[in-house]
Structures are given as structure tokens and as C-alpha cells.
């Protein structure tokens, strides 16, 4: 009987949260997203939730800038789409993690949001997923760019070949090219002995 009440209570919380987001219930701020058609999409949010989750958003809401006065923040498409940010927002909402998880399908977009807005606890969850992606030059460059040393080292050790196009990608990061070539030579030496 207690188990049924607990399940009912969890469903009620989810329904209330979805209704609140859909209708903007008790929200005090809006995030504005520009889509590819140049039309604004609005996501009504609770500024307190975002301020607790992100020092960047907290600073935007506290500053004397227009974000504080209007309680509106414009989000560039290069940072996040409305759909991606909704996933992020659901994860930082109280009780959000019960229904929404970081997974293979959203780890990269959530990672980018977390980096931009400095949300370290959620960023770590994203990295745990990204570390299991297949090793290739694109992901090695990604790990290098974002200072993900464990992911970088692991993927460099795992890489088995590099195409000419991938070498071209590494022109702006010669240290990455050096590490990959060293790993490939090391692996070749082990196989020939």
C-alpha cells in the first residue's frame, strides 16, 4: 500500500512539474531562443533554480544589465536550442533527475550547456557518458579542447588509425597529432615484437 502511494506521489510531482512548465506557472523569468527561422521561442523558467545551478546565470540575473531588469535572457543557437535547454532545465529542477537522465543522445548538448554556464556537477555526468564514445580524432580533439585529460589519454591510447582528413583536422593542435602518432608507433612496436 505504501509503495502504491509513493508511486502515485511521484507521478503527481511529474504531472505538476510538466503543467507548471507548460503554462509558465509561478515562473519569474524567460529564456529566449532564436531558431533557424529567426523566430523567438520562449521558455518560462524559475530564476532561483537557474541561479542555484549556474554561477553564470546567477551573475546575469544579479547584474545591472538588462537581463535583471527584464528577467529575460537571450540564448544563442550556438549555446543551446530550446529543446536542449529544456532537458538541462529538467535536470536541474528539484525532482528532475528522477525522470530525466544524461544519456548518449543528450550528453554532448548538455555538456556544451554545462561548460557555457559552468554547471560542474552535471558536466561531470556528461563526461562520464562521453568517455565511453568511440575513439576517433574528432573526440580526441574535443577532449583536448575542453581539458578532459582522462578522456583524452584513454582515447589516444585506443585509437587504431588516422585518415588524411583526420590529420588535416589536427593542424590546429600539433600536440594532439604528436600524441596520436606516438601512440600509433608505440602500438606498432608492440605488435612487431
XYZ file of N, CA and C in Angstrom:
579
model
N 0.827 -1.203 0.000
C 0.000 0.000 0.000
C 0.867 1.261 0.000
N 1.946 1.263 0.815
C 2.846 2.420 0.864
C 3.569 2.588 -0.465
N 3.878 1.459 -1.101
C 4.560 1.512 -2.393
C 3.673 2.180 -3.447
N 2.390 1.866 -3.451
C 1.446 2.473 -4.392
C 1.302 3.967 -4.147
N 1.277 4.383 -2.877
C 1.175 5.807 -2.547
C 2.419 6.551 -3.001
N 3.572 5.916 -2.850
C 4.831 6.533 -3.270
C 4.852 6.710 -4.786
N 4.408 5.700 -5.518
C 4.370 5.787 -6.978
C 3.372 6.854 -7.413
N 2.221 6.905 -6.737
C 1.218 7.926 -7.048
C 1.772 9.312 -6.784
N 2.481 9.478 -5.670
C 3.076 10.766 -5.314
C 4.111 11.189 -6.352
N 4.938 10.271 -6.802
C 5.957 10.583 -7.817
C 5.295 11.003 -9.123
N 4.230 10.316 -9.524
C 3.513 10.692 -10.750
C 2.891 12.075 -10.618
N 2.349 12.383 -9.433
C 1.746 13.685 -9.198
C 2.790 14.795 -9.319
N 3.969 14.575 -8.761
C 5.045 15.565 -8.861
C 5.412 15.804 -10.315
N 5.539 14.731 -11.097
C 5.877 14.852 -12.518
C 4.787 15.614 -13.260
N 3.532 15.278 -13.019
C 2.423 15.970 -13.687
C 2.393 17.450 -13.323
N 2.592 17.771 -12.057
C 2.602 19.173 -11.619
C 3.752 19.932 -12.270
N 4.927 19.307 -12.339
C 6.082 19.966 -12.941
C 5.838 20.231 -14.419
N 5.290 19.231 -15.122
C 5.018 19.420 -16.547
C 3.954 20.491 -16.767
N 2.923 20.500 -15.939
C 1.883 21.523 -16.073
C 2.459 22.902 -15.795
N 3.306 23.003 -14.784
C 3.911 24.297 -14.445
C 4.783 24.800 -15.586
N 5.566 23.899 -16.193
C 6.416 24.323 -17.308
C 5.577 24.702 -18.514
N 4.539 23.943 -18.791
C 3.723 24.205 -19.970
C 2.994 25.542 -19.863
N 2.545 25.877 -18.673
C 1.776 27.098 -18.507
C 2.595 28.237 -17.925
N 3.859 27.981 -17.623
C 4.689 29.015 -17.028
C 4.261 29.325 -15.605
N 3.655 28.362 -14.929
C 3.126 28.544 -13.584
C 4.217 28.993 -12.618
N 3.981 30.126 -12.016
C 4.857 30.659 -10.968
C 6.286 30.912 -11.450
N 6.486 31.051 -12.738
C 7.814 31.362 -13.238
C 8.016 32.867 -13.179
N 9.275 33.260 -13.059
C 9.557 34.692 -12.950
C 10.545 35.188 -13.988
N 10.949 34.301 -14.894
C 11.924 34.697 -15.913
C 11.642 33.931 -17.199
N 12.253 34.415 -18.262
C 12.085 33.762 -19.561
C 13.430 33.681 -20.261
N 13.662 32.554 -20.903
C 14.818 32.391 -21.767
C 14.300 32.465 -23.193
N 14.976 33.229 -24.022
C 14.536 33.440 -25.397
C 15.558 32.797 -26.327
N 15.076 31.904 -27.170
C 15.916 31.173 -28.111
C 15.562 31.600 -29.521
N 16.567 31.887 -30.328
C 16.335 32.223 -31.731
C 16.537 30.945 -32.521
N 15.496 30.521 -33.236
C 15.647 29.308 -34.035
C 16.149 29.656 -35.426
N 16.327 28.666 -36.253
C 16.871 28.857 -37.597
C 16.030 29.763 -38.482
N 14.751 29.896 -38.186
C 13.856 30.738 -38.985
C 13.847 32.181 -38.505
N 14.628 32.489 -37.475
C 14.672 33.843 -36.948
C 13.534 34.170 -36.004
N 12.720 33.179 -35.659
C 11.624 33.404 -34.728
C 12.078 33.054 -33.318
N 11.634 33.848 -32.368
C 11.980 33.592 -30.978
C 11.087 32.503 -30.397
N 11.710 31.625 -29.634
C 10.985 30.634 -28.846
C 11.265 30.968 -27.392
N 10.251 30.924 -26.555
C 10.391 31.323 -25.161
C 10.207 30.116 -24.251
N 11.074 30.015 -23.260
C 10.960 29.009 -22.211
C 10.824 29.757 -20.894
N 9.668 29.635 -20.249
C 9.462 30.254 -18.943
C 10.151 29.403 -17.887
N 10.892 30.072 -17.003
C 11.716 29.361 -16.025
C 11.609 30.015 -14.649
N 12.105 29.290 -13.680
C 12.233 29.800 -12.325
C 13.676 30.282 -12.171
N 13.863 31.581 -12.036
C 15.220 32.120 -11.969
C 15.987 31.562 -10.774
N 15.312 31.301 -9.673
C 16.004 30.780 -8.485
C 16.665 29.440 -8.775
N 15.988 28.602 -9.528
C 16.553 27.290 -9.877
C 17.814 27.477 -10.712
N 17.736 28.348 -11.715
C 18.892 28.571 -12.581
C 20.027 29.264 -11.837
N 19.696 30.173 -10.932
C 20.727 30.885 -10.172
C 21.484 29.942 -9.255
N 20.782 28.981 -8.683
C 21.437 27.995 -7.818
C 22.313 27.064 -8.649
N 21.838 26.690 -9.829
C 22.565 25.738 -10.676
C 23.795 26.328 -11.334
N 23.758 27.628 -11.674
C 24.812 28.201 -12.510
C 25.294 29.556 -12.004
N 26.596 29.673 -11.745
C 27.125 30.981 -11.352
C 27.025 32.009 -12.482
N 27.054 31.551 -13.724
C 26.943 32.458 -14.862
C 25.535 33.045 -14.933
N 24.526 32.183 -14.841
C 23.152 32.673 -14.863
C 22.857 33.527 -13.634
N 23.423 33.146 -12.497
C 23.251 33.953 -11.289
C 23.789 35.369 -11.508
N 24.965 35.465 -12.100
C 25.561 36.780 -12.355
C 24.708 37.580 -13.333
N 24.146 36.908 -14.329
C 23.301 37.610 -15.302
C 22.047 38.178 -14.632
N 21.463 37.394 -13.731
C 20.259 37.864 -13.051
C 20.571 38.902 -11.967
N 21.799 38.914 -11.439
C 22.160 39.866 -10.385
C 22.716 41.180 -10.911
N 23.270 41.154 -12.089
C 23.948 42.341 -12.614
C 22.947 43.453 -12.907
N 23.474 44.621 -13.169
C 22.620 45.742 -13.530
C 22.267 45.726 -15.002
N 22.519 44.618 -15.655
C 22.274 44.507 -17.089
C 20.777 44.333 -17.351
N 20.414 44.372 -18.600
C 19.013 44.283 -18.982
C 18.398 42.941 -18.588
N 19.202 41.875 -18.447
C 18.668 40.576 -18.050
C 17.954 40.676 -16.704
N 18.540 41.420 -15.782
C 17.921 41.557 -14.459
C 16.649 42.393 -14.544
N 16.710 43.466 -15.285
C 15.558 44.365 -15.376
C 14.371 43.692 -16.066
N 14.621 42.980 -17.147
C 13.546 42.355 -17.919
C 13.255 40.920 -17.488
N 14.185 40.319 -16.737
C 14.112 38.904 -16.355
C 13.979 38.025 -17.608
N 14.740 38.409 -18.637
C 14.800 37.676 -19.901
C 16.264 37.525 -20.301
N 16.612 36.340 -20.722
C 17.973 36.089 -21.193
C 17.881 35.474 -22.578
N 18.616 36.048 -23.510
C 18.683 35.503 -24.874
C 19.750 34.418 -24.904
N 19.410 33.293 -25.467
C 20.333 32.167 -25.589
C 20.643 31.985 -27.071
N 21.904 32.117 -27.422
C 22.345 31.965 -28.816
C 22.200 30.508 -29.255
N 21.904 30.296 -30.529
C 21.793 28.922 -31.034
C 23.079 28.124 -30.861
N 24.222 28.789 -30.847
C 25.486 28.067 -30.669
C 25.642 27.532 -29.240
N 24.883 28.090 -28.310
C 24.933 27.622 -26.914
C 23.944 26.483 -26.711
N 22.692 26.695 -27.130
C 21.674 25.656 -26.928
C 20.418 25.974 -27.716
N 19.755 24.921 -28.121
C 18.410 25.068 -28.671
C 17.437 25.051 -27.494
N 16.224 25.439 -27.744
C 15.215 25.403 -26.679
C 15.038 23.969 -26.179
N 14.995 23.009 -27.082
C 14.803 21.606 -26.704
C 15.950 21.113 -25.830
N 17.191 21.445 -26.204
C 18.343 21.024 -25.408
C 18.307 21.676 -24.029
N 17.959 22.962 -23.990
C 17.926 23.656 -22.698
C 16.795 23.126 -21.824
N 15.694 22.713 -22.419
C 14.609 22.119 -21.625
C 15.083 20.858 -20.926
N 15.894 20.048 -21.618
C 16.452 18.852 -20.976
C 17.354 19.244 -19.809
N 18.207 20.239 -20.043
C 19.082 20.742 -18.985
C 18.251 21.243 -17.803
N 17.244 22.055 -18.095
C 16.404 22.643 -17.053
C 15.697 21.556 -16.242
N 15.214 20.527 -16.923
C 14.566 19.423 -16.213
C 15.529 18.706 -15.274
N 16.793 18.654 -15.646
C 17.779 18.004 -14.786
C 18.154 18.837 -13.566
N 18.040 20.153 -13.661
C 18.384 20.986 -12.501
C 17.168 21.328 -11.649
N 15.964 21.062 -12.151
C 14.765 21.269 -11.339
C 14.757 20.308 -10.154
N 14.225 20.732 -9.033
C 14.053 19.771 -7.932
C 13.208 18.589 -8.419
N 13.623 17.414 -8.099
C 12.992 16.162 -8.510
C 13.171 15.859 -9.991
N 13.903 16.664 -10.705
C 14.057 16.480 -12.139
C 14.806 15.227 -12.526
N 15.807 14.853 -11.754
C 16.651 13.720 -12.121
C 15.902 12.390 -12.096
N 14.757 12.343 -11.467
C 14.000 11.089 -11.439
C 13.511 10.690 -12.828
N 13.154 11.675 -13.630
C 12.558 11.383 -14.930
C 13.486 11.656 -16.099
N 14.512 12.445 -15.885
C 15.409 12.846 -16.955
C 16.826 12.447 -16.585
N 17.509 11.861 -17.529
C 18.873 11.391 -17.291
C 19.798 11.891 -18.391
N 21.068 12.012 -18.057
C 22.082 12.241 -19.071
C 22.305 10.893 -19.752
N 22.260 10.887 -21.081
C 22.419 9.651 -21.831
C 23.229 9.925 -23.101
N 23.469 8.901 -23.855
C 24.250 9.016 -25.090
C 23.647 10.068 -26.023
N 22.326 10.128 -26.080
C 21.653 11.034 -27.013
C 21.754 12.509 -26.636
N 21.932 12.813 -25.348
C 21.938 14.225 -24.947
C 23.228 14.679 -24.271
N 24.181 13.780 -24.076
C 25.391 14.114 -23.321
C 26.181 15.264 -23.939
N 26.323 15.285 -25.241
C 27.116 16.332 -25.883
C 26.439 17.693 -25.765
N 25.147 17.771 -26.059
C 24.460 19.066 -25.969
C 24.405 19.550 -24.522
N 24.185 18.646 -23.582
C 24.176 19.040 -22.170
C 25.571 19.473 -21.711
N 26.600 18.794 -22.201
C 27.973 19.173 -21.851
C 28.243 20.613 -22.287
N 27.869 20.947 -23.515
C 28.102 22.311 -24.016
C 27.375 23.352 -23.161
N 26.155 23.063 -22.767
C 25.404 23.973 -21.894
C 26.103 24.101 -20.545
N 26.534 22.979 -20.004
C 27.209 22.983 -18.698
C 28.523 23.750 -18.734
N 29.273 23.620 -19.809
C 30.528 24.359 -19.938
C 30.231 25.855 -20.006
N 29.295 26.230 -20.843
C 28.977 27.649 -21.037
C 28.472 28.297 -19.747
N 27.612 27.576 -19.027
C 27.009 28.140 -17.823
C 27.694 27.669 -16.533
N 28.808 26.938 -16.653
C 29.623 26.491 -15.520
C 28.822 25.670 -14.499
N 28.167 24.648 -14.971
C 27.395 23.755 -14.104
C 28.205 22.469 -13.940
N 29.093 22.481 -12.962
C 30.100 21.426 -12.840
C 29.537 20.054 -12.497
N 28.556 19.965 -11.588
C 28.056 18.643 -11.188
C 27.404 17.913 -12.359
N 26.678 18.607 -13.184
C 26.035 17.990 -14.344
C 27.055 17.743 -15.456
N 28.038 18.616 -15.562
C 29.112 18.430 -16.545
C 29.826 17.102 -16.295
N 30.064 16.781 -15.031
C 30.735 15.524 -14.689
C 29.917 14.312 -15.145
N 28.598 14.383 -15.036
C 27.752 13.289 -15.525
C 27.874 13.146 -17.039
N 27.939 14.266 -17.732
C 28.089 14.245 -19.190
C 29.424 13.624 -19.582
N 30.483 14.008 -18.902
C 31.816 13.483 -19.202
C 31.845 11.969 -19.011
N 31.182 11.476 -17.979
C 31.151 10.023 -17.739
C 30.542 9.280 -18.926
N 29.579 9.886 -19.583
C 28.980 9.280 -20.780
C 29.903 9.457 -21.982
N 30.421 10.667 -22.167
C 31.270 10.963 -23.335
C 32.539 10.115 -23.345
N 33.057 9.760 -22.170
C 34.279 8.950 -22.111
C 34.100 7.584 -22.745
N 32.872 7.143 -22.895
C 32.605 5.835 -23.492
C 32.336 5.902 -24.992
N 32.418 7.101 -25.583
C 32.235 7.232 -27.026
C 33.426 6.588 -27.724
N 33.260 6.130 -28.965
C 34.374 5.501 -29.685
C 35.518 6.492 -29.920
N 36.719 5.970 -29.848
C 37.910 6.805 -30.016
C 38.104 7.167 -31.480
N 38.125 8.465 -31.749
C 38.476 8.966 -33.075
C 39.062 10.359 -32.907
N 39.607 10.900 -33.956
C 40.293 12.190 -33.879
C 39.339 13.294 -33.422
N 38.127 13.281 -33.917
C 37.158 14.322 -33.532
C 36.961 14.351 -32.017
N 36.770 13.182 -31.406
C 36.554 13.139 -29.954
C 37.833 13.429 -29.178
N 38.981 13.038 -29.735
C 40.259 13.358 -29.078
C 40.469 14.866 -29.068
N 40.190 15.523 -30.191
C 40.293 16.983 -30.249
C 39.299 17.645 -29.291
N 38.117 17.102 -29.201
C 37.100 17.605 -28.282
C 37.601 17.522 -26.838
N 38.128 16.354 -26.467
C 38.634 16.165 -25.106
C 39.801 17.119 -24.823
N 40.674 17.295 -25.796
C 41.807 18.208 -25.638
C 41.323 19.639 -25.449
N 40.405 20.072 -26.289
C 39.883 21.439 -26.234
C 39.257 21.753 -24.881
N 38.584 20.772 -24.292
C 37.856 21.005 -23.044
C 38.629 20.562 -21.803
N 39.888 20.186 -21.991
C 40.721 19.823 -20.837
C 40.281 18.553 -20.136
N 39.699 17.616 -20.865
C 39.251 16.349 -20.290
C 40.394 15.341 -20.393
N 41.337 15.455 -19.469
C 42.596 14.711 -19.549
C 42.418 13.199 -19.550
N 41.557 12.666 -18.688
C 41.356 11.211 -18.651
C 40.757 10.701 -19.959
N 39.752 11.412 -20.454
C 39.123 11.031 -21.718
C 40.143 11.121 -22.856
N 40.912 12.189 -22.861
C 41.925 12.403 -23.888
C 42.933 11.254 -23.887
N 43.505 10.968 -22.730
C 44.530 9.910 -22.631
C 43.981 8.558 -23.051
N 42.795 8.251 -22.585
C 42.180 6.966 -22.915
C 41.936 6.836 -24.411
N 41.399 7.882 -25.018
C 41.105 7.816 -26.448
C 42.370 7.790 -27.295
N 43.399 8.511 -26.881
C 44.675 8.473 -27.614
C 45.236 7.058 -27.571
N 45.166 6.403 -26.413
C 45.672 5.029 -26.291
C 44.871 4.056 -27.154
N 43.579 4.316 -27.331
C 42.696 3.389 -28.047
C 42.681 3.580 -29.562
N 43.092 4.727 -30.049
C 42.961 4.985 -31.486
C 43.834 4.005 -32.277
N 43.266 3.481 -33.361
C 43.992 2.458 -34.116
C 44.453 2.930 -35.492
N 43.858 4.000 -36.015
C 44.287 4.520 -37.306
C 43.803 5.957 -37.453
N 44.433 6.651 -38.407
C 44.079 8.042 -38.671
C 44.075 8.243 -40.184
N 43.035 8.854 -40.697
C 42.944 9.124 -42.127
C 43.612 10.466 -42.440
N 43.812 10.727 -43.731
C 44.380 12.021 -44.138
C 43.480 13.175 -43.707
N 42.194 12.991 -43.839
C 41.242 14.040 -43.437
C 41.351 14.315 -41.940
N 41.553 13.262 -41.151
C 41.700 13.455 -39.704
C 43.010 14.167 -39.380
N 44.075 13.855 -40.119
C 45.340 14.587 -39.917
C 45.149 16.060 -40.214
N 44.364 16.375 -41.232
C 44.082 17.772 -41.564
C 43.351 18.454 -40.410
N 42.454 17.728 -39.739
C 41.744 18.280 -38.585
C 42.711 18.660 -37.463
N 43.823 17.964 -37.372
C 44.758 18.169 -36.264
C 45.762 19.292 -36.505
N 45.695 19.971 -37.641
C 46.662 21.025 -37.937
C 46.689 22.121 -36.886
N 45.555 22.419 -36.304
C 45.500 23.485 -35.303
C 45.890 23.011 -33.916
N 46.139 21.724 -33.760
C 46.542 21.177 -32.464
C 47.686 20.191 -32.668
N 48.891 20.698 -32.970
C 50.020 19.799 -33.266
C 50.373 18.866 -32.107
N 50.125 19.307 -30.876
C 50.422 18.432 -29.735
C 49.526 17.194 -29.745
N 48.312 17.340 -30.243
C 47.404 16.197 -30.367
C 47.935 15.253 -31.438
N 48.354 15.801 -32.565
C 48.920 14.981 -33.638
C 50.130 14.208 -33.127
N 50.990 14.875 -32.352
C 52.178 14.218 -31.795
C 51.771 13.060 -30.889
N 50.816 13.303 -29.997
C 50.387 12.250 -29.060
C 49.790 11.056 -29.793
N 48.996 11.324 -30.833
C 48.365 10.231 -31.583
C 49.418 9.436 -32.350
N 50.340 10.137 -33.021
C 51.395 9.443 -33.773
C 52.258 8.619 -32.818
N 52.591 9.170 -31.666
C 53.383 8.429 -30.672
C 52.639 7.176 -30.222
N 51.330 7.289 -29.997
C 50.546 6.123 -29.576
C 50.487 5.070 -30.684
N 50.333 5.513 -31.935
C 50.283 4.570 -33.054
C 51.631 3.861 -33.240
N 52.734 4.611 -33.120
C 54.064 3.988 -33.225
C 54.308 3.021 -32.078
N 53.877 3.379 -30.892
C 54.035 2.512 -29.728
C 53.274 1.211 -29.923
N 52.043 1.324 -30.424
C 51.237 0.139 -30.676
C 51.874 -0.714 -31.780
N 52.401 -0.088 -32.813
C 53.054 -0.831 -33.912
C 54.300 -1.548 -33.404
N 55.049 -0.898 -32.522
C 56.257 -1.516 -31.961
C 55.909 -2.741 -31.115
N 54.823 -2.638 -30.354
C 54.396 -3.769 -29.532
C 53.939 -4.941 -30.409
N 53.272 -4.629 -31.500
C 52.773 -5.693 -32.381
C 53.900 -6.364 -33.145
N 54.958 -5.636 -33.454
C 56.059 -6.213 -34.230
C 57.028 -6.982 -33.352
N 56.972 -6.811 -32.053
C 57.913 -7.537 -31.189
C 57.415 -8.878 -30.766
